[in-house]
């Protein structure tokens, strides 16, 4: 019991700060999401403060009057720090820390911290450390207490924490080394993609807002065994798994890191090789949490992020997930998608329709053949079985009659 009390005492208590430029409601929604991020990072929110301004204060993010209010709230709630809903400049972070006399964090630092705690593979750790170092490099002069190793808590976790005392030269050297390692990862990914292309196996990238149910969908379709949690950024490292459809056609599904509003540009750059999976996929499965009140805004964030990644010219299937959480089905449209389906990845509702739709789309890019093969050409039929859709197969005296759909990529080989 004493141990539980000690853990409770160590838990960070934070006040969330936001600046509303136009829409106070949107700012509040963003702060509610920030509260979820803080919870994921292990902190408890003890207050929220919004200031209406034409622009964030260039020196302290919020104005003097609001700073005084926040100082009083820190004393009232026994808060250990504040988290701002935007990325702060080094000067803003340093000045606000001095004014409030407590730990100051911003949204970017919080997301980086969550990524650091979630990264499991060597690739994920490299990407997170690179993003952390890029963020910290510009803030070396003014980090102060907020990122001190001795302070512990949010912002000090992960592979990047031991770099805090390095000077700029050493950090730049480390960044260069990490970029070289990521180039190797990128080359490795490109080789895998080339192999897939050569084998003519279509790829569907699963994208969506964080916590929309992407991992649950992948697990349900392919028994991938990926971690499922009702938390933001439960999984970071991409997983690719195959599924054989009813007609015999094989398709690969690749899960990607979840998107979020104000996704830090450091992360987009560091996770470029992972996020590129969507760019090189044949299809995009856009998973949407239909039970979330901010669903439409989350969809807009996903499409904006896809545009930033230059993911264009792909067929998009939008899957309105978590139908099991609704009291009654709701008819929703997505004008940017080619197809829409209502599903529940958890219960399996709509997934058979999804498989049928995938088969229909894949068939569009295939050629119907009717051929008679010599018995010595049975290897070609194996190729059709693996990458095409075998409709009829009949063993005759003169050879093997085959009627099948085959991908254009392997048409010349069969």
Coordinates of C-alpha atoms in Angstrom, one line a residue:
X1 CA 0.0 0.0 0.0
X2 CA 2.9 2.3 0.9
X3 CA 4.4 1.6 -2.6
X4 CA 1.1 2.5 -4.3
X5 CA 1.1 5.8 -2.4
X6 CA 4.7 6.5 -3.4
X7 CA 3.8 5.9 -7.1
X8 CA 0.9 8.2 -6.7
X9 CA 3.1 11.0 -5.3
X10 CA 5.5 10.6 -8.2
X11 CA 2.8 11.1 -10.8
X12 CA 3.0 14.4 -12.5
X13 CA 0.1 16.8 -12.0
X14 CA -0.2 19.2 -14.9
X15 CA -2.2 22.3 -16.0
X16 CA -2.9 22.5 -19.7
X17 CA -2.6 25.9 -21.5
X18 CA -4.0 26.8 -24.8
X19 CA -4.2 30.0 -26.9
X20 CA -7.5 30.5 -28.9
X21 CA -7.0 32.6 -32.0
X22 CA -10.5 32.3 -33.4
X23 CA -12.5 29.2 -32.4
X24 CA -12.7 28.7 -28.6
X25 CA -14.5 25.4 -29.1
X26 CA -11.8 24.0 -31.3
X27 CA -9.1 25.0 -28.8
X28 CA -11.0 23.2 -26.0
X29 CA -11.3 20.1 -28.2
X30 CA -7.5 20.3 -28.8
X31 CA -6.9 20.6 -25.0
X32 CA -9.1 17.6 -24.4
X33 CA -6.9 15.6 -26.8
X34 CA -3.8 17.1 -25.0
X35 CA -5.3 15.7 -21.8
X36 CA -5.5 12.2 -23.4
X37 CA -1.9 12.6 -24.4
X38 CA -0.8 13.6 -20.9
X39 CA -2.7 10.6 -19.5
X40 CA -0.9 8.3 -22.0
X41 CA 2.4 9.8 -20.8
X42 CA 1.5 9.0 -17.2
X43 CA 0.4 12.5 -16.0
X44 CA -2.9 13.6 -14.4
X45 CA -4.5 16.9 -15.6
X46 CA -5.6 19.1 -12.7
X47 CA -6.7 22.2 -14.7
X48 CA -7.1 23.8 -18.2
X49 CA -6.6 27.4 -19.1
X50 CA -7.5 29.1 -22.4
X51 CA -6.5 32.6 -23.4
X52 CA -8.1 34.4 -26.3
X53 CA -5.5 36.3 -28.3
X54 CA -4.8 37.4 -31.8
X55 CA -1.5 35.4 -31.7
X56 CA 0.5 33.6 -29.0
X57 CA 2.7 36.0 -26.9
X58 CA 6.1 36.0 -28.6
X59 CA 7.9 35.9 -25.3
X60 CA 5.8 33.9 -22.9
X61 CA 3.1 32.2 -25.1
X62 CA 0.3 33.6 -22.8
X63 CA -0.1 37.2 -21.5
X64 CA 0.9 38.6 -18.1
X65 CA -2.6 38.5 -16.6
X66 CA -3.1 34.8 -17.6
X67 CA 0.4 34.0 -16.2
X68 CA -0.7 35.3 -12.8
X69 CA -3.9 33.2 -13.0
X70 CA -1.9 30.1 -13.9
X71 CA 0.5 30.7 -11.0
X72 CA -2.4 30.9 -8.5
X73 CA -3.9 27.7 -10.0
X74 CA -0.5 25.9 -9.7
X75 CA -0.5 26.7 -6.0
X76 CA -4.2 25.7 -5.6
X77 CA -3.9 22.4 -7.3
X78 CA -0.3 21.5 -6.3
X79 CA 0.6 21.1 -9.9
X80 CA 4.1 20.0 -10.8
X81 CA 4.1 21.6 -14.3
X82 CA 2.2 23.0 -17.3
X83 CA 1.8 21.7 -20.8
X84 CA 1.2 24.2 -23.7
X85 CA -0.9 23.0 -26.6
X86 CA 1.5 24.4 -29.2
X87 CA 5.2 24.0 -29.9
X88 CA 7.0 26.7 -27.9
X89 CA 10.1 28.6 -29.1
X90 CA 13.2 28.2 -26.8
X91 CA 12.6 31.8 -25.5
X92 CA 8.9 31.1 -24.8
X93 CA 9.8 27.9 -22.9
X94 CA 12.6 29.6 -20.9
X95 CA 10.6 32.7 -20.0
X96 CA 7.4 30.9 -19.1
X97 CA 9.4 28.6 -16.9
X98 CA 10.9 31.6 -15.1
X99 CA 7.6 33.3 -14.7
X100 CA 5.7 30.2 -13.4
X101 CA 8.6 28.7 -11.5
X102 CA 7.7 25.2 -12.5
X103 CA 8.4 22.7 -15.3
X104 CA 7.1 23.8 -18.7
X105 CA 6.4 21.4 -21.6
X106 CA 4.8 21.8 -25.0
X107 CA 2.7 19.5 -27.2
X108 CA 5.7 18.4 -29.3
X109 CA 7.7 17.4 -26.2
X110 CA 4.8 15.4 -24.9
X111 CA 4.3 13.5 -28.1
X112 CA 8.0 12.8 -28.4
X113 CA 8.0 11.4 -24.9
X114 CA 5.1 9.1 -25.7
X115 CA 6.9 7.9 -28.8
X116 CA 10.0 7.3 -26.7
X117 CA 8.1 5.0 -24.3
X118 CA 6.4 3.2 -27.2
X119 CA 9.3 2.5 -29.5
X120 CA 10.1 -1.2 -29.4
X121 CA 12.2 -2.0 -32.5
X122 CA 15.7 -0.7 -33.3
X123 CA 14.2 1.3 -36.2
X124 CA 11.6 2.9 -34.0
X125 CA 14.2 3.8 -31.4
X126 CA 16.4 5.4 -34.0
X127 CA 13.5 7.4 -35.4
X128 CA 12.5 8.6 -32.0
X129 CA 16.0 9.6 -30.9
X130 CA 16.5 11.5 -34.1
X131 CA 13.3 13.5 -33.5
X132 CA 14.2 14.1 -29.9
X133 CA 17.7 15.4 -30.8
X134 CA 16.4 17.7 -33.6
X135 CA 13.9 19.2 -31.1
X136 CA 16.4 19.6 -28.4
X137 CA 19.2 20.9 -30.6
X138 CA 17.5 24.3 -31.1
X139 CA 16.7 24.5 -27.3
X140 CA 20.1 23.7 -25.8
X141 CA 20.6 27.2 -24.6
X142 CA 17.3 27.5 -22.8
X143 CA 16.2 24.1 -21.6
X144 CA 16.7 24.8 -18.0
X145 CA 14.9 22.8 -15.4
X146 CA 12.2 21.6 -17.8
X147 CA 14.4 18.9 -19.4
X148 CA 16.9 18.3 -16.6
X149 CA 17.8 14.6 -16.3
X150 CA 17.6 14.9 -12.6
X151 CA 14.0 16.1 -12.7
X152 CA 12.7 12.9 -14.3
X153 CA 9.2 12.5 -15.7
X154 CA 7.8 13.6 -19.1
X155 CA 10.3 14.7 -21.6
X156 CA 13.3 12.8 -20.1
X157 CA 12.5 9.3 -21.2
X158 CA 13.7 7.2 -24.1
X159 CA 17.0 6.8 -26.0
X160 CA 17.6 10.5 -26.3
X161 CA 17.8 11.4 -22.6
X162 CA 21.5 10.7 -22.2
X163 CA 22.2 13.3 -24.9
X164 CA 20.9 16.2 -22.9
X165 CA 24.3 17.3 -21.6
X166 CA 26.0 17.0 -25.0
X167 CA 27.2 20.1 -26.7
X168 CA 25.9 21.1 -30.1
X169 CA 28.8 19.5 -32.0
X170 CA 28.3 16.1 -30.5
X171 CA 24.5 16.3 -31.0
X172 CA 25.0 17.2 -34.6
X173 CA 27.4 14.3 -35.1
X174 CA 24.9 12.0 -33.5
X175 CA 22.1 13.3 -35.7
X176 CA 24.3 12.7 -38.8
X177 CA 24.9 9.1 -37.6
X178 CA 21.2 8.5 -37.0
X179 CA 20.4 9.8 -40.5
X180 CA 22.9 7.4 -42.0
X181 CA 21.3 4.6 -40.1
X182 CA 17.9 5.6 -41.3
X183 CA 19.1 5.8 -44.9
X184 CA 20.1 2.1 -44.4
X185 CA 16.6 1.4 -43.1
X186 CA 15.1 3.2 -46.1
X187 CA 17.2 1.2 -48.5
X188 CA 16.1 -2.0 -46.8
X189 CA 12.5 -1.0 -47.1
X190 CA 13.0 -0.1 -50.7
X191 CA 14.4 -3.6 -51.4
X192 CA 11.4 -5.2 -49.6
X193 CA 9.0 -3.0 -51.7
X194 CA 10.9 -4.0 -54.9
X195 CA 10.5 -7.7 -54.0
X196 CA 6.8 -7.3 -53.4
X197 CA 6.4 -5.5 -56.7
X198 CA 8.3 -8.3 -58.5
X199 CA 6.1 -10.8 -56.8
X200 CA 3.0 -8.8 -57.8
X201 CA 1.5 -8.9 -54.3
X202 CA -0.7 -5.9 -53.8
X203 CA -0.3 -3.8 -50.7
X204 CA -3.0 -2.0 -48.7
X205 CA -1.7 0.6 -46.2
X206 CA -3.9 1.1 -43.1
X207 CA -3.9 4.7 -42.1
X208 CA -6.0 6.8 -39.7
X209 CA -6.1 9.0 -36.6
X210 CA -4.4 7.6 -33.6
X211 CA -6.6 5.2 -31.6
X212 CA -9.0 4.7 -34.6
X213 CA -8.6 0.9 -34.4
X214 CA -6.0 0.2 -37.1
X215 CA -4.2 -2.4 -35.1
X216 CA -7.4 -4.1 -34.2
X217 CA -8.4 -4.3 -37.8
X218 CA -5.0 -5.7 -38.8
X219 CA -5.3 -8.4 -36.1
X220 CA -8.8 -9.3 -37.1
X221 CA -8.0 -9.6 -40.7
X222 CA -4.6 -11.4 -40.4
X223 CA -4.2 -12.6 -36.8
X224 CA -1.1 -10.4 -36.7
X225 CA -0.9 -10.3 -32.9
X226 CA -0.2 -6.5 -32.7
X227 CA -0.7 -4.7 -29.4
X228 CA -4.2 -3.3 -29.0
X229 CA -4.8 -0.6 -26.4
X230 CA -7.4 2.1 -25.9
X231 CA -4.6 4.7 -25.8
X232 CA -3.1 7.2 -28.2
X233 CA -0.1 5.8 -30.2
X234 CA -0.4 2.3 -28.7
X235 CA 1.7 1.0 -31.5
X236 CA 4.5 2.8 -33.4
X237 CA 6.4 0.2 -35.4
X238 CA 4.8 -0.8 -38.7
X239 CA 3.6 -4.4 -39.1
X240 CA 3.0 -6.1 -42.5
X241 CA 0.9 -9.2 -42.7
X242 CA -0.6 -11.2 -45.6
X243 CA -4.2 -12.4 -46.2
X244 CA -5.5 -14.8 -48.8
X245 CA -8.9 -13.8 -50.1
X246 CA -11.7 -16.1 -51.0
X247 CA -10.7 -16.2 -54.7
X248 CA -7.1 -17.1 -53.9
X249 CA -5.6 -13.6 -54.4
X250 CA -3.1 -12.6 -51.7
X251 CA -2.9 -9.1 -50.3
X252 CA -0.5 -7.5 -47.8
X253 CA -1.7 -5.1 -45.1
X254 CA 0.7 -2.6 -43.6
X255 CA -0.2 -0.8 -40.4
X256 CA 1.2 2.7 -40.1
X257 CA 1.8 5.1 -37.1
X258 CA -1.3 7.0 -36.1
X259 CA -1.8 10.6 -37.2
X260 CA -2.8 13.4 -34.9
X261 CA -3.4 17.1 -35.2
X262 CA -0.3 19.3 -34.9
X263 CA 1.9 16.3 -35.6
X264 CA 5.4 17.6 -34.9
X265 CA 7.4 18.1 -38.1
X266 CA 10.4 16.5 -36.4
X267 CA 8.4 13.3 -36.2
X268 CA 7.2 13.4 -39.8
X269 CA 10.8 13.8 -40.9
X270 CA 12.2 11.1 -38.6
X271 CA 9.4 8.6 -39.5
X272 CA 9.5 9.3 -43.2
X273 CA 10.6 5.8 -44.2
X274 CA 7.8 4.3 -42.1
X275 CA 5.1 6.7 -43.3
X276 CA 6.3 6.2 -46.9
X277 CA 4.6 2.8 -46.8
X278 CA 1.4 4.6 -47.6
X279 CA 3.0 6.3 -50.6
X280 CA 4.1 3.1 -52.2
X281 CA 0.9 1.1 -51.3
X282 CA -1.6 0.1 -54.0
X283 CA -4.6 0.9 -51.8
X284 CA -5.3 3.1 -48.7
X285 CA -7.6 1.8 -46.0
X286 CA -8.6 4.9 -44.0
X287 CA -9.9 3.8 -40.6
X288 CA -12.2 6.3 -38.8
X289 CA -13.5 6.1 -35.2
X290 CA -17.1 6.8 -35.9
X291 CA -17.9 7.0 -32.1
X292 CA -15.5 10.0 -31.7
X293 CA -17.4 13.4 -31.7
X294 CA -14.4 15.0 -33.5
X295 CA -14.5 12.4 -36.3
X296 CA -14.8 14.8 -39.2
X297 CA -11.9 16.9 -37.9
X298 CA -9.8 13.8 -37.4
X299 CA -10.6 12.7 -41.0
X300 CA -9.4 16.1 -42.3
X301 CA -6.1 15.7 -40.3
X302 CA -5.5 12.3 -41.9
X303 CA -6.1 13.7 -45.4
X304 CA -3.9 16.7 -44.7
X305 CA -1.1 14.4 -43.5
X306 CA -1.4 12.2 -46.5
X307 CA -1.0 15.3 -48.7
X308 CA 2.1 16.3 -46.8
X309 CA 3.5 12.8 -47.4
X310 CA 2.6 13.2 -51.1
X311 CA 0.3 10.2 -51.0
X312 CA -1.9 10.8 -54.1
X313 CA -3.5 8.8 -56.9
X314 CA -4.4 5.9 -54.6
X315 CA -7.9 4.3 -54.3
X316 CA -9.1 5.0 -50.8
X317 CA -11.5 2.8 -48.8
X318 CA -12.8 4.7 -45.7
X319 CA -13.8 2.3 -43.0
X320 CA -16.2 3.8 -40.4
X321 CA -15.0 1.7 -37.5
X322 CA -16.4 1.1 -34.0
X323 CA -20.0 0.7 -35.1
X324 CA -20.5 -1.5 -32.1
X325 CA -20.2 1.7 -29.9
X326 CA -23.2 3.4 -31.6
X327 CA -26.8 3.0 -30.4
X328 CA -28.0 3.0 -34.0
X329 CA -26.2 3.0 -37.4
X330 CA -25.4 6.5 -38.8
X331 CA -25.1 7.2 -42.5
X332 CA -21.8 9.0 -43.1
X333 CA -20.2 10.1 -46.3
X334 CA -16.6 10.7 -47.2
X335 CA -16.4 12.6 -50.5
X336 CA -12.6 12.1 -50.7
X337 CA -12.9 8.3 -50.6
X338 CA -13.6 6.0 -53.5
X339 CA -15.5 3.5 -51.3
X340 CA -17.0 3.6 -47.8
X341 CA -18.0 0.8 -45.4
X342 CA -19.4 0.6 -41.9
X343 CA -17.4 -1.9 -39.8
X344 CA -16.5 -3.0 -36.3
X345 CA -13.0 -4.4 -36.2
X346 CA -13.6 -5.7 -32.7
X347 CA -16.8 -7.7 -33.5
X348 CA -16.0 -8.5 -37.2
X349 CA -19.0 -6.6 -38.5
X350 CA -18.5 -5.6 -42.2
X351 CA -15.2 -7.4 -42.7
X352 CA -16.6 -9.9 -45.1
X353 CA -17.9 -7.1 -47.2
X354 CA -14.5 -5.5 -47.0
X355 CA -12.8 -8.7 -48.3
X356 CA -15.3 -8.8 -51.2
X357 CA -14.6 -5.2 -52.0
X358 CA -10.9 -5.8 -52.0
X359 CA -11.3 -8.7 -54.3
X360 CA -13.4 -6.6 -56.6
X361 CA -10.9 -3.8 -56.7
X362 CA -7.9 -6.1 -57.3
X363 CA -9.8 -7.9 -60.1
X364 CA -10.1 -4.5 -61.9
X365 CA -6.3 -4.5 -62.4
X366 CA -6.2 -8.1 -63.7
X367 CA -6.5 -9.7 -67.0
X368 CA -8.9 -12.7 -67.7
X369 CA -7.1 -15.6 -69.4
X370 CA -8.3 -18.9 -70.7
X371 CA -5.4 -21.2 -71.6
X372 CA -4.4 -24.9 -72.1
X373 CA -1.1 -25.7 -70.5
X374 CA 1.2 -28.7 -71.1
X375 CA 1.6 -30.8 -68.0
X376 CA 5.2 -29.7 -68.0
X377 CA 4.1 -26.0 -67.5
X378 CA 2.4 -26.8 -64.1
X379 CA 4.7 -24.2 -62.5
X380 CA 2.9 -21.4 -64.3
X381 CA -0.4 -22.5 -62.8
X382 CA 1.3 -22.3 -59.3
X383 CA 2.2 -18.7 -60.2
X384 CA -1.5 -18.0 -61.0
X385 CA -2.6 -19.6 -57.8
X386 CA -0.3 -17.5 -55.8
X387 CA -0.8 -14.1 -57.4
X388 CA -4.0 -14.4 -59.4
X389 CA -7.5 -15.7 -59.0
X390 CA -8.1 -19.2 -60.4
X391 CA -11.6 -19.5 -61.6
X392 CA -11.5 -22.9 -63.3
X393 CA -8.9 -25.7 -63.6
X394 CA -9.6 -28.9 -65.6
X395 CA -7.2 -31.7 -66.3
X396 CA -7.6 -32.9 -69.8
X397 CA -5.8 -35.5 -71.9
X398 CA -4.1 -32.7 -74.0
X399 CA -3.2 -30.6 -71.0
X400 CA -4.5 -28.5 -68.1
X401 CA -7.3 -26.0 -69.0
X402 CA -7.2 -22.9 -66.8
X403 CA -9.5 -19.9 -66.6
X404 CA -8.2 -17.2 -64.3
X405 CA -7.6 -13.6 -63.5
X406 CA -3.9 -12.6 -63.4
X407 CA -2.2 -9.3 -62.4
X408 CA -0.9 -7.3 -65.3
X409 CA 2.6 -7.5 -63.8
X410 CA 2.8 -11.3 -64.2
X411 CA 0.7 -11.6 -67.4
X412 CA 3.8 -12.0 -69.6
X413 CA 5.1 -14.8 -67.4
X414 CA 2.0 -17.0 -67.6

